[in-house]
Short mmCIF file of C-alpha atoms and ligand atoms in Angstrom, two decimals:
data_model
loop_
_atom_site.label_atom_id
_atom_site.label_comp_id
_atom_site.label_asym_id
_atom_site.label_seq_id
_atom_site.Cartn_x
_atom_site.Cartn_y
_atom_site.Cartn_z
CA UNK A 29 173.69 112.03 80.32
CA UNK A 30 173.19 115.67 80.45
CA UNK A 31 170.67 117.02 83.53
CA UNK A 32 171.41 120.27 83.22
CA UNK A 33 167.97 122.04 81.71
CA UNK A 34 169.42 124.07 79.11
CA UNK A 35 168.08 127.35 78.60
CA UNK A 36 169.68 129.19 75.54
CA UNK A 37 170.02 127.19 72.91
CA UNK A 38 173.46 127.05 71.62
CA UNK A 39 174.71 127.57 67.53
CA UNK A 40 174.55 123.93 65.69
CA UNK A 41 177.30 121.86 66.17
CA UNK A 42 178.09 122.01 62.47
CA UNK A 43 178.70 126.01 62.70
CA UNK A 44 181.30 125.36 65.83
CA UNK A 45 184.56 125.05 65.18
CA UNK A 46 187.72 125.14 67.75
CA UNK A 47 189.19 128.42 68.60
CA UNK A 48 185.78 130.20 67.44
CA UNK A 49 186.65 129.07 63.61
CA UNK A 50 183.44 128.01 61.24
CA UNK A 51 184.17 124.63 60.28
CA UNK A 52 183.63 124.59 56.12
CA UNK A 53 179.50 123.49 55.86
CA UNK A 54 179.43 119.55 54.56
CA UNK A 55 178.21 119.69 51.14
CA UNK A 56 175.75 117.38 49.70
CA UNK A 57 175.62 116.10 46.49
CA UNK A 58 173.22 113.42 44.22
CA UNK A 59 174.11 110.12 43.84
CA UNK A 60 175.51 109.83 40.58
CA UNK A 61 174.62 106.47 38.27
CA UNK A 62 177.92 106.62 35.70
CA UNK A 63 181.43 105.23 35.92
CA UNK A 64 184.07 107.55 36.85
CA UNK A 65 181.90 110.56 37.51
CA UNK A 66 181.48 111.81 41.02
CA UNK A 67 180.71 115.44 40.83
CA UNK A 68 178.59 117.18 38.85
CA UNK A 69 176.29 113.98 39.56
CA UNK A 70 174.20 111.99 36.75
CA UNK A 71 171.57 110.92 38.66
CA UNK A 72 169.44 107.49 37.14
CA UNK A 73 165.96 106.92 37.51
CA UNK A 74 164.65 107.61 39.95
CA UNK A 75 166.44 109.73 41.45
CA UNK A 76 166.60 111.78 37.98
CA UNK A 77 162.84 111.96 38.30
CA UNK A 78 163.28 113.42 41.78
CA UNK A 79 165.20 116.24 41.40
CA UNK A 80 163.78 117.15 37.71
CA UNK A 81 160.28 117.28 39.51
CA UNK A 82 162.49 119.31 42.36
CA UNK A 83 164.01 121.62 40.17
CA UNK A 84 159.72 122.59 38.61
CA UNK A 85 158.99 123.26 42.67
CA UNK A 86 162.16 125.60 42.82
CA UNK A 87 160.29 127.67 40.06
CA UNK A 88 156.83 127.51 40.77
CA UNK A 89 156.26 127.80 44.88
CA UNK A 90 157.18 131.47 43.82
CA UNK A 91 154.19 131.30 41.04
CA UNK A 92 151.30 133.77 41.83
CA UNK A 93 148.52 131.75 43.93
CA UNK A 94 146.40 132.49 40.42
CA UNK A 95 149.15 130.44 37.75
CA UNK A 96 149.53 127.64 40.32
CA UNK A 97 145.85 127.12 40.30
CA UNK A 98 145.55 127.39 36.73
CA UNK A 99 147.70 124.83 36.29
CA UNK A 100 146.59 122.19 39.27
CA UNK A 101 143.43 122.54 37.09
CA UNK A 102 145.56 121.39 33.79
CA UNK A 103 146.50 118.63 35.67
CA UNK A 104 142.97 117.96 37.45
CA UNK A 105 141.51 118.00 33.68
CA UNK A 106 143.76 114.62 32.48
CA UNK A 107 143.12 113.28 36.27
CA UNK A 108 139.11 113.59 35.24
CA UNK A 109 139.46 112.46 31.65
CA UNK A 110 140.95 109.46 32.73
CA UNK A 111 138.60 108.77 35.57
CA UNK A 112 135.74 108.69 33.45
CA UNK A 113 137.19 106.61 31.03
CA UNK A 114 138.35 104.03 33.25
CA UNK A 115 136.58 104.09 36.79
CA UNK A 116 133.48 102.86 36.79
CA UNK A 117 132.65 104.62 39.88
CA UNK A 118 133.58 107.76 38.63
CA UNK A 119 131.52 107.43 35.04
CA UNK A 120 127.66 108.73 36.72
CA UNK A 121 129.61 111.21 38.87
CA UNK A 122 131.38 113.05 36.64
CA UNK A 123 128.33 113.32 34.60
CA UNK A 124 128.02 117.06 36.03
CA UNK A 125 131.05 117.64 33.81
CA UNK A 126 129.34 117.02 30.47
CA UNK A 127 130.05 119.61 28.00
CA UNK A 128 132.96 121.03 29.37
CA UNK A 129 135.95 121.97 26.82
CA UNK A 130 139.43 121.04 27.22
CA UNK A 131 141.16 123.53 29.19
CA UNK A 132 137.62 125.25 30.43
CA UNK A 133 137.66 123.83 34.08
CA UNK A 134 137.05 126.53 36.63
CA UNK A 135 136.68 126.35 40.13
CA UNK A 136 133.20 126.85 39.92
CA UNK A 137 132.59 123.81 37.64
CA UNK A 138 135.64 122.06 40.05
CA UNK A 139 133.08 122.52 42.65
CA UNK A 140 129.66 120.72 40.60
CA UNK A 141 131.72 117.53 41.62
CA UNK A 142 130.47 115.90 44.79
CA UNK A 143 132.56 115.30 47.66
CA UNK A 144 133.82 111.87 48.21
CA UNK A 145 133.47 110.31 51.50
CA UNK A 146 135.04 107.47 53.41
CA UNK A 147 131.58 105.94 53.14
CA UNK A 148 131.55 106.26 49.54
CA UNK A 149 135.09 104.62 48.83
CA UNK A 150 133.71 101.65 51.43
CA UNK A 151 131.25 101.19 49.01
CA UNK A 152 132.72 101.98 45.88
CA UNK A 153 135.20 99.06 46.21
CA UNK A 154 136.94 98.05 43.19
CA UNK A 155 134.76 100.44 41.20
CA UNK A 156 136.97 103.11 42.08
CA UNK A 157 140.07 101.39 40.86
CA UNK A 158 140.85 102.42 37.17
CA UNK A 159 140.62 99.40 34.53
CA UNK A 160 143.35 100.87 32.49
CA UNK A 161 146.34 102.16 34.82
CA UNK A 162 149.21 104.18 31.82
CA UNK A 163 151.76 101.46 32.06
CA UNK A 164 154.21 103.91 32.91
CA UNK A 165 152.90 104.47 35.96
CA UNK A 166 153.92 101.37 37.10
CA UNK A 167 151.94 98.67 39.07
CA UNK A 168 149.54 99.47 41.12
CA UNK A 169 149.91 98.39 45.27
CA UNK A 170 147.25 97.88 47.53
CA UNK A 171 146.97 100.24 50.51
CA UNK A 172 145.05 101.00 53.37
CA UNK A 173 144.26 103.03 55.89
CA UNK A 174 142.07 104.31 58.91
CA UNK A 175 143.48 107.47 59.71
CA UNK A 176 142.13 108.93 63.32
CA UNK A 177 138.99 107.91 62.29
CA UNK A 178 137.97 104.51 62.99
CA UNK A 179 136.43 104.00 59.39
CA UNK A 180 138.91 102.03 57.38
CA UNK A 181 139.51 102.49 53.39
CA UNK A 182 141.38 100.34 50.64
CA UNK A 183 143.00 102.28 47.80
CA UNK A 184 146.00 101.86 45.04
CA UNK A 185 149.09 103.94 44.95
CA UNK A 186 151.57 103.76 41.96
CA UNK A 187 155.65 104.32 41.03
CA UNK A 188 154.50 108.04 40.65
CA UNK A 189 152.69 108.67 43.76
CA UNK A 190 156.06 107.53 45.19
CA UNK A 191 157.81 109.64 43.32
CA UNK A 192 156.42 112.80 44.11
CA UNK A 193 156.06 111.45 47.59
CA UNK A 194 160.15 111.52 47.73
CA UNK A 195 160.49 114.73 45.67
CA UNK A 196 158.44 116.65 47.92
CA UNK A 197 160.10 115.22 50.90
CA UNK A 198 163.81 116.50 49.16
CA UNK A 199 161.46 120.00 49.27
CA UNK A 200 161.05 119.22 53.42
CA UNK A 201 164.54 119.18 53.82
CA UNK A 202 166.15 121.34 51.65
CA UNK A 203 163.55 124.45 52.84
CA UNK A 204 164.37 123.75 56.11
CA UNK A 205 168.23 124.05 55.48
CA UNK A 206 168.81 120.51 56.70
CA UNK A 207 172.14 119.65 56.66
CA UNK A 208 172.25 116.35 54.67
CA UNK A 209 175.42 114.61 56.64
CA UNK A 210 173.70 114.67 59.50
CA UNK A 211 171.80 111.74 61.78
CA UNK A 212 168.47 111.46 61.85
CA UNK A 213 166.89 109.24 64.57
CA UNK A 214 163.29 107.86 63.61
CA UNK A 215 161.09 106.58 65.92
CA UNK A 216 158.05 105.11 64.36
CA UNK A 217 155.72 102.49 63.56
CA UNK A 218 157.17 99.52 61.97
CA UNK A 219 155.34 96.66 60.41
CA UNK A 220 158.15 94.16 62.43
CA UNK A 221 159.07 96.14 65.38
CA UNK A 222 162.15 93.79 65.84
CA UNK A 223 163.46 94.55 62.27
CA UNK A 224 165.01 98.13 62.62
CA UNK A 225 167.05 97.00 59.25
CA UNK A 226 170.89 98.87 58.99
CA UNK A 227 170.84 102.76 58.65
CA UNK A 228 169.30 104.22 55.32
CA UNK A 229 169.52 107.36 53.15
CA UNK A 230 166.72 109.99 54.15
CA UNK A 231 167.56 112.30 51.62
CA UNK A 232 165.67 111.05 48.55
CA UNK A 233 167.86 111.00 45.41
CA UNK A 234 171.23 111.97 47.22
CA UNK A 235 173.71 110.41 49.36
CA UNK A 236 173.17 111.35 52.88
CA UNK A 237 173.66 110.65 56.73
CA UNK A 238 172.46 107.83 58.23
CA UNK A 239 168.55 107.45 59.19
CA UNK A 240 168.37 104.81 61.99
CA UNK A 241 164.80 103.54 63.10
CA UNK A 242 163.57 102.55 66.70
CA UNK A 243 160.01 100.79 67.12
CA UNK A 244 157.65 103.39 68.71
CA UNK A 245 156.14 100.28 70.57
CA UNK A 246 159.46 100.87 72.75
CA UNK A 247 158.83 101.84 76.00
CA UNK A 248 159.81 105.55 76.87
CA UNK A 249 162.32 104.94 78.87
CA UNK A 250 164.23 102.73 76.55
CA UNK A 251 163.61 105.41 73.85
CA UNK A 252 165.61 107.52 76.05
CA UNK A 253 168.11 105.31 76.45
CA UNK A 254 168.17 104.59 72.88
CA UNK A 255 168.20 108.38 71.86
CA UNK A 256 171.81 108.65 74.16
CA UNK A 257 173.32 106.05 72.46
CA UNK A 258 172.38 107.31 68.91
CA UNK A 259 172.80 110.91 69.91
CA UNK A 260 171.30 112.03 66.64
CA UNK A 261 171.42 115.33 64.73
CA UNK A 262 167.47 115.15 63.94
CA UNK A 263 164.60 113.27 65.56
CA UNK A 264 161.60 112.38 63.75
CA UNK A 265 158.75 110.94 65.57
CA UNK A 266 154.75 111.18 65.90
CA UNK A 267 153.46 113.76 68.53
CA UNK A 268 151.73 112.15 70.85
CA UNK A 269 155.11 109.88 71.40
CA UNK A 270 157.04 113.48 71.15
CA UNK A 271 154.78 114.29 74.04
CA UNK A 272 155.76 111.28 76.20
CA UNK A 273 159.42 111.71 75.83
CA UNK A 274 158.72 115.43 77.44
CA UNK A 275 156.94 114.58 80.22
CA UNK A 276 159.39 111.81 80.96
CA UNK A 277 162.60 114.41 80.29
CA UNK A 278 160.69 117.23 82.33
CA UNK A 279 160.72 115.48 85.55
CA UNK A 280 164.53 113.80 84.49
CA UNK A 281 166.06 117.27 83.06
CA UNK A 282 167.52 114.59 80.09
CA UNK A 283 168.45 116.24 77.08
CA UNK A 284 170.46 115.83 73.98
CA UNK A 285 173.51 118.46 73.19
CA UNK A 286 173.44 117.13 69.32
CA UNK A 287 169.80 117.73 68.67
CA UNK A 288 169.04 120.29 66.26
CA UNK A 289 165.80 120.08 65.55
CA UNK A 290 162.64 118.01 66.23
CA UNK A 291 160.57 116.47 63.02
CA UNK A 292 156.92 115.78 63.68
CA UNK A 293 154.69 113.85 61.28
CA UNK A 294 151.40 111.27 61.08
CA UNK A 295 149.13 112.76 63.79
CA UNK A 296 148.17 116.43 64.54
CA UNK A 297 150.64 118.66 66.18
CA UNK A 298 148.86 120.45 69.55
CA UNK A 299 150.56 124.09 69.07
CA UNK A 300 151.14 123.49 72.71
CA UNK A 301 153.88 120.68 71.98
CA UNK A 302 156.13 123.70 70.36
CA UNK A 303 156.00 125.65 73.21
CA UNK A 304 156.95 122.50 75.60
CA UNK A 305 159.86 121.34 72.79
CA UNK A 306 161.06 124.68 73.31
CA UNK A 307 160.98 124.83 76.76
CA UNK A 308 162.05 121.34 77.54
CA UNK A 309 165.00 120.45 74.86
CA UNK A 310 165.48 123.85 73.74
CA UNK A 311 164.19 123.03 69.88
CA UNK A 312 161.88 123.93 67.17
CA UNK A 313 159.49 121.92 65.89
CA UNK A 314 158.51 121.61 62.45
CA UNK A 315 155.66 120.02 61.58
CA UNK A 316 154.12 118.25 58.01
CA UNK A 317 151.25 117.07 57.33
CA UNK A 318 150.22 114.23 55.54
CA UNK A 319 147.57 111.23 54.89
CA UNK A 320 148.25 107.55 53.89
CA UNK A 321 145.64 108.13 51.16
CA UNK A 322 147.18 110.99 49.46
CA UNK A 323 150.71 111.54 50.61
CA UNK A 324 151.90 115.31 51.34
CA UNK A 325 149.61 117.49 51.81
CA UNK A 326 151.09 120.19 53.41
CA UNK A 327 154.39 121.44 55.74
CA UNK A 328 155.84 124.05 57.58
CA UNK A 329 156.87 127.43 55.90
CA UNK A 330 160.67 127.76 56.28
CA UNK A 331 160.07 130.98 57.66
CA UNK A 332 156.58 130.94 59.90
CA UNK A 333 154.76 128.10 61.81
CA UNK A 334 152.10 127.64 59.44
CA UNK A 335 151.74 125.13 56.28
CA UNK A 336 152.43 125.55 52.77
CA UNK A 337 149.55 123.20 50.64
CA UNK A 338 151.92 121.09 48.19
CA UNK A 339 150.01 122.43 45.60
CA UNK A 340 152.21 120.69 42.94
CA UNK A 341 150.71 117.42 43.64
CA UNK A 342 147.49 117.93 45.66
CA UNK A 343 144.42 120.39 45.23
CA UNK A 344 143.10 121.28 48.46
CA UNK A 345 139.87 123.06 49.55
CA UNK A 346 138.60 123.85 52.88
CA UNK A 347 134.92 124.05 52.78
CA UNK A 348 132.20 124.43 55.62
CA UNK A 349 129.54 122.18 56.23
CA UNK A 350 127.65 123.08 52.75
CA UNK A 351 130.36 122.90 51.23
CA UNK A 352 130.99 126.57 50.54
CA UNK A 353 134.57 127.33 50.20
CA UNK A 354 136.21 129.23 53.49
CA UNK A 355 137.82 132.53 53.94
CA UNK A 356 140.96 133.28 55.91
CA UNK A 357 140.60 132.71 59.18
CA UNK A 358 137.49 130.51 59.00
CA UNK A 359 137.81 126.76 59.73
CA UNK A 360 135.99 124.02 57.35
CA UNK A 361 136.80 120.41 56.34
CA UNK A 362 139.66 119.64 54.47
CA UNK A 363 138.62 118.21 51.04
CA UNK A 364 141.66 116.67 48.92
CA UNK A 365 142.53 115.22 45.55
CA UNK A 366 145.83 114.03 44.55
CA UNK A 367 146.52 114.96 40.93
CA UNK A 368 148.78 112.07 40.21
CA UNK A 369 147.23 108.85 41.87
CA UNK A 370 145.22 107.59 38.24
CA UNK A 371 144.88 103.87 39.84
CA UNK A 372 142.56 104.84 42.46
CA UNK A 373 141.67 108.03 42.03
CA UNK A 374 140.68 110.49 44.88
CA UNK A 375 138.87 113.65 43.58
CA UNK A 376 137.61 115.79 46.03
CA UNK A 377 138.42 113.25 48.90
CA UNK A 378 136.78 114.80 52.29
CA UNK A 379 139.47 112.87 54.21
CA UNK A 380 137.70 114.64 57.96
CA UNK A 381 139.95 116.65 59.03
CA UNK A 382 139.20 120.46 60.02
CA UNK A 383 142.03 123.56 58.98
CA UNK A 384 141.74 126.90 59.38
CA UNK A 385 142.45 128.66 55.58
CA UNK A 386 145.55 131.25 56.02
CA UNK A 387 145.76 134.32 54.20
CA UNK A 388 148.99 135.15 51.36
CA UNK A 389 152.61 133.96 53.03
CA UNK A 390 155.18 137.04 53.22
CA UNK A 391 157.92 134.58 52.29
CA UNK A 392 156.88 135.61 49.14
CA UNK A 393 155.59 131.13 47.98
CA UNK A 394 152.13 131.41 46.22
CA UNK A 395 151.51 128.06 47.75
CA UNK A 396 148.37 128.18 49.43
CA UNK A 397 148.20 128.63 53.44
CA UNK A 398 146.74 126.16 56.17
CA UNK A 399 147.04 128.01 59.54
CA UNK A 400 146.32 125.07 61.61
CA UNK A 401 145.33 121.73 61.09
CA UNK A 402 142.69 121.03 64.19
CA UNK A 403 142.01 117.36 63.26
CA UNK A 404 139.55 115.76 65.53
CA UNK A 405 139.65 116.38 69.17
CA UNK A 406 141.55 113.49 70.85
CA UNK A 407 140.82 112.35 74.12
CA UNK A 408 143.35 111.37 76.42
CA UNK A 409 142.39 107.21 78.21
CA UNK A 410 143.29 107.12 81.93
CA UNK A 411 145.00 104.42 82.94
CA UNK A 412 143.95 102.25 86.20
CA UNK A 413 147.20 103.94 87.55
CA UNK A 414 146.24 106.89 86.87
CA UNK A 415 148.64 107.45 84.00
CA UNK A 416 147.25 109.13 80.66
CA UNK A 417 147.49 107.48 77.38
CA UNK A 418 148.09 108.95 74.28
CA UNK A 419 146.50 106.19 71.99
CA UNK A 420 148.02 106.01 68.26
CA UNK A 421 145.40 105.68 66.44
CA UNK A 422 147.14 103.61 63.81
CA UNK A 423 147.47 100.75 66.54
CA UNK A 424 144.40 101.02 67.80
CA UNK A 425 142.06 100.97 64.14
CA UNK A 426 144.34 99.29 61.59
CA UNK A 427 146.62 97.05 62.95
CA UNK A 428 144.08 95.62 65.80
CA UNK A 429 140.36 96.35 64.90
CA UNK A 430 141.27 96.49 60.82
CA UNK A 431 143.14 93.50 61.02
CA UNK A 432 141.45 91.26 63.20
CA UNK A 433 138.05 92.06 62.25
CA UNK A 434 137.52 91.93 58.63
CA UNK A 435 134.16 93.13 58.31
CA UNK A 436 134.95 96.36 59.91
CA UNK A 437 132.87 99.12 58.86
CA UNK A 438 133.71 101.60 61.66
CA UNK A 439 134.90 101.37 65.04
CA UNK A 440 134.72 104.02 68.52
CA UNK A 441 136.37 103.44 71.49
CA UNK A 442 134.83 105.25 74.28
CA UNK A 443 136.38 104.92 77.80
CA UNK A 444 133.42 104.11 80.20
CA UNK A 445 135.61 103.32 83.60
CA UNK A 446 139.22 103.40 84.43
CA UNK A 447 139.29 100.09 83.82
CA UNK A 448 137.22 99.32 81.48
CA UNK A 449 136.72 100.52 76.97
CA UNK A 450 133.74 100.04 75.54
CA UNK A 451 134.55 99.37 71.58
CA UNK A 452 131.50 100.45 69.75
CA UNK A 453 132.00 98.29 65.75
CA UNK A 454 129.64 98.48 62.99
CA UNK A 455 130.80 95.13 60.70
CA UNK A 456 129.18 94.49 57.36
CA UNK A 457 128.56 90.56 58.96
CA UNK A 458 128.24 89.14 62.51
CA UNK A 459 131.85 88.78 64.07
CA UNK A 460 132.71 86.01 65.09
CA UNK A 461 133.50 85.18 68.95
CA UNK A 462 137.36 83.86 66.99
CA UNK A 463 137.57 87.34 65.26
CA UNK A 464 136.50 89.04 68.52
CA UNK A 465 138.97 87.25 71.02
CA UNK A 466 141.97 87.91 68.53
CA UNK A 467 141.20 91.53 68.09
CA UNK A 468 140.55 91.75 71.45
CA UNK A 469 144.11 90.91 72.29
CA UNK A 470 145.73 92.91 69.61
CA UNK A 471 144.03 95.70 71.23
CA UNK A 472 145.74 94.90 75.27
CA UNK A 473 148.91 95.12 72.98
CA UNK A 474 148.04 98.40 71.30
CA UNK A 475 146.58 100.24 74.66
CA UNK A 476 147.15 98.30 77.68
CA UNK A 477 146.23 95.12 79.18
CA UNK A 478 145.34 96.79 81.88
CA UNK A 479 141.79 97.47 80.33
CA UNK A 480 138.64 95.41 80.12
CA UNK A 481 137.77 96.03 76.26
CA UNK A 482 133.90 95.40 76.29
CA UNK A 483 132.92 95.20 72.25
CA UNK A 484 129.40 96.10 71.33
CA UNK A 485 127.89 95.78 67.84
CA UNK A 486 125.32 98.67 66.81
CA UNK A 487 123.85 99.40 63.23
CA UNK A 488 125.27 103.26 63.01
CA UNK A 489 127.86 105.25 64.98
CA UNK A 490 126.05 108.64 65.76
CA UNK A 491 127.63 111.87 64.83
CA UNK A 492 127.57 115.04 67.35
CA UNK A 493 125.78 117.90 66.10
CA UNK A 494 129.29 119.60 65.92
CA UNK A 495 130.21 116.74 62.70
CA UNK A 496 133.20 116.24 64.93
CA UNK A 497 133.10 112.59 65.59
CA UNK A 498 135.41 111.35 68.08
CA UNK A 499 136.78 107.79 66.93
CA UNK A 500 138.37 107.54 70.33
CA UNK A 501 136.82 109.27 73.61
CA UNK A 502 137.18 109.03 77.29
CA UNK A 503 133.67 109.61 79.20
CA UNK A 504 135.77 110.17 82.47
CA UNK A 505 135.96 113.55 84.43
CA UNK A 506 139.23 114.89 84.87
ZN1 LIG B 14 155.72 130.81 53.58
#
């Protein structure tokens, strides 16, 4: 165990060699498919698919903004063809199209389309699920998600949303010069928190290091303990549990000599968290940003601390609250469609989040700049003790409220007491007092049992005049 605070980050392991020798940098290859040949790899499906849609990003992040939009809009024209054709839910909507000519879709008629909203895919049901998925897309499998907003949604992903999920993740690592022998340590949510499974591969298509995966149920101080043991390379994990390892290492002085680098994904980084990560391990952090719904969205610039849109797979806007397109600098709602998903498609998919639009990168990418994701503000729950809690919202909405209370429209928790959450549910039937009692428990498990959880059933959830509705909020002073 190392107490020592350190203050100047020393070189990578992999660059430090004995008597100040470079030790030769690991190389990497693809996992080849044929007998006998190692190296040049032959890749099979998929990891062929992988790095062929790899080796298009190589080319065209350095596209002008102006040809990579041109051609999202290609794509966005066979998306639309095929909703309308197949998606019932789609056929009225699209109606603003009529009369457009292959290859004639502009922004401006792009922007006729209305803006789908969480409501509106509640709704929609299996209306929005295409009656004719390509068969080469593979079969369609159920998903679904709440995100940090307390308003669950049920949607289809396919064999290709998966695979440019993994390509652009082989993007993630290889612009931020991971080394691909190394570690990674990965604590996250896991559907059995007892089944960690043996290491994996986290370098889609190639052979790599080992990934090995902790439950971020764990308590902190057996993450700790579990993080000297591993003594990984790279740690990926969700902020607000990035933020509880901190405060417990900032009164300890525990760090890890290995680390090189922290990964943070699934919630909304706090710029403040780079500053501590700096301060407390030493580290970057770099920071992506995605959504069950659509996948990537964006991720860190190798080069500055903003985001790169993934504008190969995903057309985003950020629009105000007209939906009028914003300027640099301005902040709107982040509206998304994924250009690949044709078994449920989502076409200009408000998914509530609020970005500020960045101006042109100087790394010289024409993919399009998020300055900051500000997501939702998140309150911090008190704990009887005193302690603060830094809910995950994926606990709290989908696997206690979403799964124990099938009627679930929407859901707000809003702390009323130290000890006590009032959980504010709009359900599409009565709940029952069964439903109630078992979701009721799931939540103890997700927060604490230390709370009272007081459920009340009301027709709407009102929105502050900001639009900026809080899914989770305390009501105590600080
Ligand atoms: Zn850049």
């Amino acid at each position: 165990m190392s107490k020592k605070k350190p203050t100047v980050r020393r070189p990578p392991r992999k660059n430090r060699g004995r008597a100040g020798k470079e030790k030769p940098r690991r190389v990497s290859i693809p996992r080849s498919a044929l007998s006998g040949i190692g190296w040049p790899a032959l890749p099979a499906p998929p990891a062929a698919a992988i790095l062929a849609l790899n080796y298009q990003f190589e080319q065209s992040q350095w596209w002008p903004p102006e040809a990579i939009e041109a051609m999202q809009f290609r794509q966005a024209e066979k998306l639309l063809a095929h909703a309308w054709r197949t998606v019932p839910f789609y056929r009225d909507r699209l109606g603003v199209l009529t009369g457009l000519k292959r290859g004639g879709l502009t922004m401006e008629a792009w922007r006729r389309i209305p803006i789908l909203t969480r409501a509106d895919i509640q709704d929609g049901g299996l209306d929005l699920v295409s009656r004719a998925l390509p068969k080469d897309h593979g079969r369609a499998q159920d998903a679904s998600t709440s995100g940090s907003t307390g308003q669950p949604v049920s949607f289809k992903r396919t064999r290709i949303t998966g695979l440019f999920f993994a390509a652009l993740n082989l993007r993630y690592h290889l612009w931020h010069g991971r080394d691909f022998s190394a570690k990674v340590a990965s604590i996250t949510r896991l559907s059995n928190p007892d089944s960690v499974g043996e290491p994996h591969n986290w370098v889609p298509g190639h052979v790599s290091g080992p990934m090995v995966l902790l439950d971020i149920r764990t308590s902190i101080s057996e993450q700790l303990a579990w993080l000297e043991q591993v003594d990984p390379d790279y740690l990926l994990t969700c902020p607000s549990n990035l933020r509880a390892l901190f405060q417990r290492c900032a009164q300890t002085g525990l760090s890890f000599p290995k680390l090189r680098e922290v990964a943070t994904r699934d919630e909304l980084l706090d710029p403040d968290l780079r500053a501590k990560c700096r301060q407390i391990w030493g580290l970057p952090i770099v920071d992506a940003y995605s959504a069950e719904e659509v996948g990537m969205i964006t991720f860190q610039c190798p080069e500055h601390p903003h985001y790169h849109v993934q504008a190969e797979s995903i057309l985003v806007e950020i629009v105000d609250d007209q939906g009028r397109p914003c300027r640099a600098g301005e902040s709107g709602r982040v509206v998304v469609t994924d250009l690949h998903n044709f078994a449920t498609p989502l076409i200009r998919y408000d998914i509530n989040d609020y970005a500020v639009v960045g101006g042109l990168c100087p790394c010289g990418r024409g993919l399009p700049v998020i300055k900051t994701v500000l997501g939702r503000v998140r309150n911090l729950l008190t704990l009887p003790s005193g302690e603060k809690l830094w809910p995950s919202y994926h606990f709290v909405f989908d696997d206690a409220l979403g799964k124990f209370l099938p009627s679930l429209r929407e859901a707000q928790l809003v702390q009323r007491a130290l000890d006590e959450i009032e959980v504010r549910v709009v359900a599409t039937r009565p709940v029952t007092a069964k439903e109630e009692a078992r979701a009721c428990k799931a939540l103890g498990e997700a927060l604490s049992d230390a709370f009272a959880f007081r459920f009340v059933y009301v027709d709407e959830l009102p929105r502050p005049r900001s639009g900026k509705f809080q899914a989770i909020l305390s009501e105590l002073s600080d």
